[in-house]
Short mmCIF file of C-alpha atoms and ligand atoms in Angstrom, two decimals:
data_model
loop_
_atom_site.label_atom_id
_atom_site.label_comp_id
_atom_site.label_asym_id
_atom_site.label_seq_id
_atom_site.Cartn_x
_atom_site.Cartn_y
_atom_site.Cartn_z
CA MET A 1 44.20 133.88 75.37
CA THR A 2 44.97 133.24 78.85
CA CYS A 3 42.79 134.90 81.61
CA TYR A 4 44.37 136.60 84.48
CA THR A 5 42.82 137.24 87.83
CA ARG A 6 44.90 140.47 88.06
CA HIS A 7 46.42 142.40 85.09
CA MET A 8 48.97 140.53 83.15
CA ARG A 9 52.46 141.11 84.58
CA ILE A 10 55.17 141.29 81.98
CA LEU A 11 59.10 141.29 82.51
CA GLY A 12 60.73 143.48 80.04
CA ILE A 13 64.19 143.28 79.00
CA GLU A 14 65.99 146.28 76.93
CA THR A 15 69.63 145.85 75.79
CA SER A 16 69.65 147.36 72.39
CA CYS A 17 72.47 149.88 73.00
CA ASP A 18 74.49 150.82 76.02
CA GLU A 19 71.72 150.60 78.65
CA THR A 20 70.94 147.21 80.37
CA SER A 21 67.34 147.59 81.76
CA VAL A 22 64.80 145.22 83.25
CA ALA A 23 61.30 146.22 84.26
CA ILE A 24 58.18 144.57 85.67
CA VAL A 25 54.96 146.22 84.44
CA GLU A 26 51.35 145.23 85.03
CA GLY A 27 48.61 145.90 82.65
CA GLY A 28 50.89 147.87 80.37
CA ARG A 29 50.78 150.85 82.89
CA THR A 30 51.77 150.04 86.41
CA VAL A 31 55.59 150.00 86.81
CA LEU A 32 56.53 147.60 89.84
CA ALA A 33 60.23 148.02 88.87
CA ASN A 34 62.31 149.77 86.26
CA VAL A 35 66.12 149.13 86.89
CA THR A 36 68.56 150.48 84.26
CA GLN A 37 72.47 150.33 84.40
CA SER A 38 74.31 152.27 81.69
CA SER A 39 77.76 151.98 80.31
CA CYS A 40 77.26 155.33 78.49
CA LEU A 41 79.95 157.33 80.66
CA GLU A 42 82.60 154.63 79.76
CA HIS A 43 82.26 155.69 76.12
CA ALA A 44 83.21 159.23 76.74
CA ALA A 45 86.92 158.47 75.94
CA THR A 46 85.96 157.27 72.54
CA ARG A 47 83.20 159.95 72.12
CA GLY A 48 80.99 157.32 70.94
CA ILE A 49 79.87 153.84 71.64
CA LEU A 50 82.22 151.01 70.67
CA PRO A 51 79.95 148.23 70.11
CA GLU A 52 82.13 145.32 71.35
CA ALA A 53 82.64 147.27 74.62
CA ALA A 54 78.90 147.91 75.13
CA ALA A 55 78.11 144.25 74.47
CA ARG A 56 80.55 143.11 77.11
CA ARG A 57 79.02 145.51 79.77
CA GLN A 58 75.72 144.16 78.76
CA LEU A 59 76.99 140.61 79.73
CA GLU A 60 78.18 141.77 83.03
CA PHE A 61 75.15 143.91 84.13
CA MET A 62 72.37 141.58 82.60
CA LEU A 63 71.89 139.26 85.84
CA PRO A 64 72.40 141.85 88.54
CA VAL A 65 70.01 144.21 86.89
CA LEU A 66 67.50 141.32 86.62
CA ASP A 67 67.90 140.32 90.13
CA ALA A 68 67.52 144.01 91.42
CA ALA A 69 64.33 144.51 89.30
CA LEU A 70 62.75 141.29 90.98
CA ARG A 71 63.86 142.53 94.40
CA THR A 72 62.48 146.07 93.79
CA ALA A 73 59.17 144.67 92.72
CA SER A 74 59.10 142.07 95.55
CA VAL A 75 58.25 139.27 93.15
CA THR A 76 59.95 136.14 91.87
CA LEU A 77 59.83 134.61 88.28
CA ALA A 78 56.93 132.48 89.31
CA ASP A 79 54.72 135.76 89.71
CA ILE A 80 55.60 136.68 85.92
CA ASP A 81 53.19 136.06 83.16
CA ALA A 82 55.30 136.80 79.94
CA ILE A 83 58.75 137.97 78.97
CA ALA A 84 59.01 140.86 76.57
CA VAL A 85 62.41 141.76 74.96
CA THR A 86 63.81 144.38 72.49
CA SER A 87 64.72 142.20 69.35
CA GLY A 88 65.79 145.13 67.33
CA PRO A 89 67.04 147.47 65.93
CA GLY A 90 70.08 148.10 67.62
CA LEU A 91 73.89 146.90 68.21
CA ILE A 92 73.71 143.14 67.44
CA GLY A 93 76.08 142.01 70.43
CA SER A 94 74.11 144.06 72.97
CA LEU A 95 70.66 142.63 71.57
CA LEU A 96 71.87 139.22 71.76
CA VAL A 97 72.64 139.46 75.35
CA GLY A 98 68.85 140.43 76.02
CA VAL A 99 67.27 137.99 73.48
CA ALA A 100 69.23 135.17 75.13
CA THR A 101 68.51 136.07 78.57
CA ALA A 102 64.72 136.46 77.67
CA ARG A 103 64.61 133.17 75.74
CA THR A 104 66.34 131.18 78.67
CA LEU A 105 63.80 132.74 81.18
CA ALA A 106 60.77 131.92 78.88
CA VAL A 107 62.02 128.38 78.41
CA VAL A 108 62.86 127.44 81.97
CA HIS A 109 59.79 129.13 83.57
CA ASN A 110 57.45 128.10 80.65
CA LEU A 111 56.44 131.58 79.81
CA PRO A 112 55.46 133.24 76.54
CA LEU A 113 58.25 135.34 74.89
CA ILE A 114 57.31 138.64 73.03
CA GLY A 115 59.75 140.26 70.83
CA ILE A 116 59.60 144.10 70.68
CA HIS A 117 60.67 146.56 67.94
CA HIS A 118 62.53 149.17 69.98
CA THR A 119 60.51 152.12 68.46
CA LEU A 120 57.29 150.49 69.60
CA GLY A 121 58.67 150.61 73.11
CA HIS A 122 59.28 154.31 72.86
CA LEU A 123 55.70 154.85 71.40
CA SER A 124 54.22 152.98 74.50
CA SER A 125 56.20 155.02 76.95
CA THR A 126 53.45 157.55 77.53
CA TRP A 127 51.21 154.84 79.02
CA LEU A 128 53.41 154.16 81.89
CA LEU A 129 52.57 155.52 85.26
CA PRO A 130 55.16 157.01 87.67
CA THR A 131 56.72 154.25 89.62
CA SER A 132 55.27 155.74 92.68
CA GLU A 133 51.68 155.10 91.28
CA ARG A 134 50.72 151.54 92.13
CA SER A 135 46.98 151.84 91.73
CA PRO A 136 45.53 152.32 88.25
CA ALA A 137 42.16 152.71 89.69
CA THR A 138 43.04 156.13 91.20
CA SER A 139 45.75 157.01 88.63
CA SER A 140 45.58 159.30 85.52
CA SER A 141 43.26 158.03 82.64
CA PRO A 142 45.22 156.38 79.83
CA PRO A 143 45.90 158.16 76.60
CA GLN A 144 43.08 158.31 74.07
CA PHE A 145 43.59 157.73 70.31
CA PRO A 146 43.96 159.23 67.69
CA VAL A 147 47.54 160.34 68.96
CA LEU A 148 50.08 162.29 67.06
CA THR A 149 53.37 161.00 68.41
CA LEU A 150 56.86 162.57 67.56
CA SER A 151 59.50 159.84 68.46
CA VAL A 152 62.92 161.34 68.64
CA SER A 153 66.00 159.38 69.71
CA GLY A 154 69.58 158.68 68.84
CA GLY A 155 68.53 156.26 66.10
CA HIS A 156 65.30 157.55 64.55
CA THR A 157 62.99 160.55 64.31
CA ASP A 158 59.45 159.69 63.21
CA LEU A 159 56.28 161.43 63.28
CA TRP A 160 53.21 159.23 63.69
CA TYR A 161 49.48 159.65 63.37
CA ARG A 162 48.33 156.70 65.56
CA THR A 163 44.81 155.19 65.52
CA GLY A 164 45.84 152.36 67.96
CA HIS A 165 48.84 150.72 69.67
CA THR A 166 49.92 148.96 66.53
CA SER A 167 48.26 150.69 63.86
CA GLY A 168 48.69 154.14 62.30
CA LEU A 169 50.45 156.36 59.76
CA LEU A 170 53.85 157.17 59.56
CA LEU A 171 53.73 160.85 58.52
CA GLY A 172 57.40 161.66 58.24
CA GLN A 173 60.91 160.37 58.94
CA THR A 174 64.35 161.76 58.94
CA LEU A 175 66.24 161.72 55.50
CA ASP A 176 69.56 161.56 57.29
CA ASP A 177 70.67 161.95 60.86
CA ALA A 178 68.20 161.32 63.74
CA ALA A 179 67.49 164.31 66.04
CA GLY A 180 69.67 162.71 68.88
CA GLU A 181 72.36 162.29 66.44
CA ALA A 182 72.33 165.85 65.50
CA PHE A 183 72.62 166.68 69.29
CA ASP A 184 75.54 164.18 69.72
CA LYS A 185 77.53 165.26 66.75
CA GLY A 186 77.04 169.00 67.64
CA ALA A 187 78.38 168.19 71.19
CA VAL A 188 81.45 166.62 69.55
CA LEU A 189 82.07 169.62 67.41
CA LEU A 190 81.57 171.84 70.59
CA ASP A 191 83.83 169.44 72.63
CA LEU A 192 81.23 169.07 75.16
CA GLY A 193 81.77 165.33 75.92
CA PHE A 194 79.62 162.35 75.53
CA PRO A 195 76.60 161.74 75.64
CA GLY A 196 76.02 164.74 73.68
CA GLY A 197 72.33 165.62 74.08
CA PRO A 198 72.33 166.23 77.80
CA ALA A 199 75.71 167.99 77.73
CA LEU A 200 74.69 170.32 74.86
CA SER A 201 71.25 171.10 76.56
CA ARG A 202 73.05 171.99 79.91
CA PHE A 203 75.81 174.08 78.23
CA ALA A 204 73.24 175.90 75.97
CA SER A 205 71.21 177.09 78.98
CA GLY A 206 73.57 179.99 79.51
CA GLY A 207 73.40 180.93 75.73
CA ALA A 208 71.38 183.23 73.39
CA PRO A 209 69.13 181.01 71.16
CA SER A 210 68.85 183.71 68.52
CA ALA A 211 72.84 184.46 68.40
CA ILE A 212 73.37 182.63 65.32
CA PRO A 213 70.86 182.17 62.45
CA PHE A 214 71.13 178.53 61.57
CA PRO A 215 69.50 177.59 58.18
CA ARG A 216 66.05 176.07 58.34
CA PRO A 217 66.26 172.48 57.02
CA LEU A 218 64.04 171.51 53.98
CA LEU A 219 63.09 175.15 53.65
CA GLY A 220 61.89 174.83 50.15
CA ALA A 221 59.75 171.53 50.87
CA PRO A 222 55.93 171.95 50.29
CA ARG A 223 53.94 172.33 53.37
CA GLU A 224 52.67 168.62 52.93
CA ASN A 225 56.10 167.44 53.55
CA LEU A 226 56.58 166.02 57.12
CA ASP A 227 60.16 164.68 56.76
CA PHE A 228 63.03 165.87 58.70
CA SER A 229 66.69 166.48 57.92
CA PHE A 230 69.61 167.39 60.33
CA SER A 231 72.75 166.81 58.37
CA GLY A 232 72.75 170.33 56.93
CA LEU A 233 72.56 171.87 60.45
CA LYS A 234 75.54 169.80 61.63
CA THR A 235 77.52 171.03 58.62
CA ALA A 236 76.41 174.68 59.27
CA LEU A 237 77.72 174.32 62.86
CA ARG A 238 80.87 173.04 61.52
CA TYR A 239 81.13 176.09 59.14
CA THR A 240 80.04 178.57 61.92
CA LEU A 241 82.95 177.43 64.08
CA ARG A 242 85.42 177.46 61.18
CA ASP A 243 84.45 180.94 60.13
CA ARG A 244 84.97 182.39 63.62
CA GLY A 245 88.45 180.93 63.86
CA GLY A 246 87.73 177.70 65.34
CA LEU A 247 86.29 176.67 68.99
CA SER A 248 89.49 177.81 70.84
CA SER A 249 89.04 181.43 69.42
CA LEU A 250 85.68 181.83 71.01
CA THR A 251 84.93 182.85 74.49
CA GLU A 252 82.82 180.60 76.74
CA GLN A 253 79.76 183.00 76.27
CA GLN A 254 80.12 182.81 72.54
CA ARG A 255 80.31 179.07 72.68
CA ARG A 256 77.21 178.88 74.71
CA ASP A 257 75.58 181.30 72.09
CA VAL A 258 76.43 178.81 69.45
CA ALA A 259 75.15 175.89 71.23
CA ALA A 260 71.99 177.55 72.33
CA SER A 261 71.41 178.67 68.66
CA TYR A 262 72.11 175.19 67.35
CA GLN A 263 69.69 173.58 69.87
CA GLU A 264 67.19 176.15 69.03
CA ALA A 265 67.29 175.12 65.16
CA ILE A 266 66.83 171.49 65.90
CA CYS A 267 64.08 172.14 68.13
CA ARG A 268 62.24 174.59 65.80
CA HIS A 269 62.54 172.06 62.76
CA LEU A 270 60.90 169.53 65.07
CA LEU A 271 58.10 171.85 66.15
CA ASP A 272 57.64 173.06 62.32
CA ARG A 273 56.73 169.44 61.55
CA ILE A 274 54.49 169.00 64.45
CA ASP A 275 52.71 172.14 63.57
CA ARG A 276 52.16 170.94 59.90
CA ALA A 277 50.92 167.46 61.24
CA LEU A 278 48.35 169.13 63.55
CA ASP A 279 47.09 171.02 60.69
CA ARG A 280 46.65 167.89 58.81
CA HIS A 281 45.14 165.95 61.83
CA PRO A 282 43.32 168.47 63.84
CA GLU A 283 41.22 165.66 65.23
CA SER A 284 44.24 164.27 67.07
CA VAL A 285 43.09 164.03 70.64
CA GLU A 286 46.61 164.05 72.17
CA LEU A 287 50.23 164.93 71.09
CA HIS A 288 53.02 162.80 72.54
CA LEU A 289 56.56 163.36 72.77
CA VAL A 290 58.79 160.26 73.11
CA GLY A 291 62.40 159.10 72.96
CA GLY A 292 65.77 160.35 74.37
CA VAL A 293 65.37 163.91 72.87
CA SER A 294 61.96 164.30 74.62
CA ALA A 295 64.09 164.86 77.80
CA ASN A 296 65.21 168.30 76.37
CA HIS A 297 63.85 171.13 78.35
CA ARG A 298 64.07 173.68 75.65
CA LEU A 299 62.02 171.44 73.25
CA ARG A 300 59.43 170.92 75.92
CA GLU A 301 59.20 174.74 76.68
CA LEU A 302 58.87 175.56 72.92
CA LEU A 303 56.29 172.83 72.46
CA HIS A 304 54.09 174.26 75.22
CA GLU A 305 54.37 177.89 73.81
CA ALA A 306 53.33 176.47 70.24
CA LEU A 307 50.52 174.58 71.69
CA SER A 308 49.21 177.53 73.55
CA ARG A 309 49.04 179.49 70.27
CA ARG A 310 46.59 177.06 68.85
CA SER A 311 42.80 177.51 69.17
CA SER A 312 42.00 173.96 70.08
CA PRO A 313 45.24 172.19 70.92
CA PRO A 314 45.49 168.47 71.54
CA LEU A 315 46.47 167.26 75.19
CA LEU A 316 50.33 167.22 75.40
CA ARG A 317 51.61 163.98 77.12
CA LEU A 318 55.20 163.47 77.94
CA PRO A 319 56.56 160.33 79.52
CA ALA A 320 55.62 160.44 83.11
CA GLU A 321 59.40 160.01 84.30
CA MET A 322 62.55 161.29 82.58
CA ALA A 323 63.75 157.41 82.93
CA TYR A 324 60.96 156.61 80.49
CA CYS A 325 62.29 159.03 77.83
CA THR A 326 65.73 157.39 77.24
CA ASP A 327 66.12 153.65 76.81
CA ASN A 328 64.36 151.65 79.53
CA ALA A 329 62.64 148.34 79.90
CA ALA A 330 59.36 149.50 81.27
CA MET A 331 58.41 150.79 77.90
CA ILE A 332 59.19 147.34 76.38
CA ALA A 333 57.16 145.49 78.91
CA ALA A 334 54.30 148.09 78.13
CA ALA A 335 54.70 147.47 74.30
CA GLY A 336 54.61 143.59 75.01
CA TYR A 337 51.38 143.99 76.87
CA PHE A 338 49.88 145.98 73.93
CA LEU A 339 51.02 143.54 71.36
CA TRP A 340 49.63 140.71 73.31
CA THR A 341 46.28 142.57 73.84
CA ASP A 342 46.15 143.36 70.18
CA GLY A 343 46.82 139.58 69.23
CA LYS A 344 49.96 140.78 67.31
CA VAL A 345 52.70 138.76 69.16
CA PRO A 346 55.27 137.98 66.50
CA SER A 347 55.68 134.24 66.23
CA ALA A 348 59.59 134.19 66.24
CA VAL A 349 61.90 136.23 68.49
CA LYS A 350 65.30 136.71 66.80
CA ALA A 351 67.88 139.54 67.46
CA ASP A 352 67.69 141.67 64.31
CA ALA A 353 70.05 144.79 64.25
CA GLY A 354 68.06 146.07 61.29
CA ALA A 355 64.53 145.20 62.35
CA ARG A 356 61.87 146.94 60.45
CA LEU A 357 58.84 148.57 62.27
CA ASP A 358 56.31 147.48 59.64
CA THR A 359 56.75 143.76 60.84
CA VAL A 360 54.73 144.71 63.95
CA VAL A 361 52.84 147.96 63.30
CA THR A 362 50.43 148.29 60.42
CA ILE A 363 51.79 151.37 58.53
CA SER A 364 48.93 152.51 56.10
O1 KG4 B 401 65.90 156.92 73.14
P1 KG4 B 401 67.34 156.93 73.44
O2 KG4 B 401 67.89 156.78 74.90
O3 KG4 B 401 68.06 155.96 72.58
C1 KG4 B 401 67.97 155.53 71.32
O4 KG4 B 401 66.95 154.89 71.06
O5 KG4 B 401 68.74 156.14 70.50
O6 KG4 B 401 67.85 158.31 72.94
C2 KG4 B 401 69.14 158.76 73.11
C3 KG4 B 401 69.39 159.97 72.35
C4 KG4 B 401 70.85 160.58 72.33
O7 KG4 B 401 71.24 161.02 70.98
C5 KG4 B 401 70.94 161.51 73.39
O8 KG4 B 401 72.07 162.49 73.17
C6 KG4 B 401 69.56 162.24 73.30
O9 KG4 B 401 68.68 161.02 73.07
N1 KG4 B 401 69.31 162.84 74.52
C7 KG4 B 401 68.98 164.25 74.42
C8 KG4 B 401 68.74 164.50 75.82
N2 KG4 B 401 68.84 163.50 76.59
C9 KG4 B 401 69.04 162.47 75.76
N3 KG4 B 401 69.03 165.19 73.45
C10 KG4 B 401 68.78 166.37 73.86
N4 KG4 B 401 68.54 166.90 75.02
C11 KG4 B 401 68.47 165.98 76.19
N5 KG4 B 401 68.21 166.38 77.31
ZN1 ZN B 402 65.63 154.42 72.42
#
């Protein structure tokens, strides 16, 4: 392995969906730049992402975002030690833009190229320091394993018991929709626009979380079960609205109550599984909440409350900045660093829309 006089500096590229992001991260923690441009708001008209439209924006944004990241970090490509890029899963057209850019940079500048599974990026996001903190020596200490991590985004809902960056047990996954998808589909039913998660969360803030008794998913499942299911909640929301004469028959306050109760049901299902996992693994030193849904204020609030009820709770760690919750390249650069230091850099980098996590993480 190459020896560096300073911490290895990785340029990360993330283009798996509708965010074009480039970051420069040193030693897996110090963020010199994390620049993200999103085409998200453009997809509001279609209430969802059109893959071709997202890929066209990726093409347009890629080089300006790369330039902006290098300028922000005050470095040139000659100061970079390796390139890390999200190789999957995601939208193939979007992924190809990032992978082609990363491969070109790696070849032209003779740098190692590290392909990253998107979820490994989210799992690494809690190691990132705030962009204002440039000195790791005086910064907060890095997370300690074993870590219990709930990774909740628009594409996955995974509960992990992690013994290292690239090793651990996958305790539970969603059987149907992801938690973020439940927010997005709920927002469509409530006509709250796109992206749905933040919109539903904002709208719910004026509502009563206990107004509607939504069902508890997988209620009959034994306590050992750590899987998730959200599609029943979405159906219950549809019937709740239908039984009340449709959305237009409700007052604004009633709509807010429905939104708050729906959000509450999603959050409580997530918390129930965290609680079960902590009972199974009380030795977990830290509990991490990552992915787009980790930005949700109610989920954070309920999590703090739940941990305060435990006799010896683990340390709760959230991504240090909101920008590290949703898709960003800093987490990809961090993941690249950890794969490198664990000696697990994949030999080939290829855009793969259906990439499997067990190709990079030992799941036992
Ligand atoms: O991690 P992410 O940016 O992209 C994926 O990997 O999917 O997560 C995006 C998801 C979307 O479903 C979005 O609605 C949800 O995260 N999300 C939220 C919030 N912010 C983003 N869900 C609930 N509350 C939020 N504040
Ligand atoms: Zn993501």
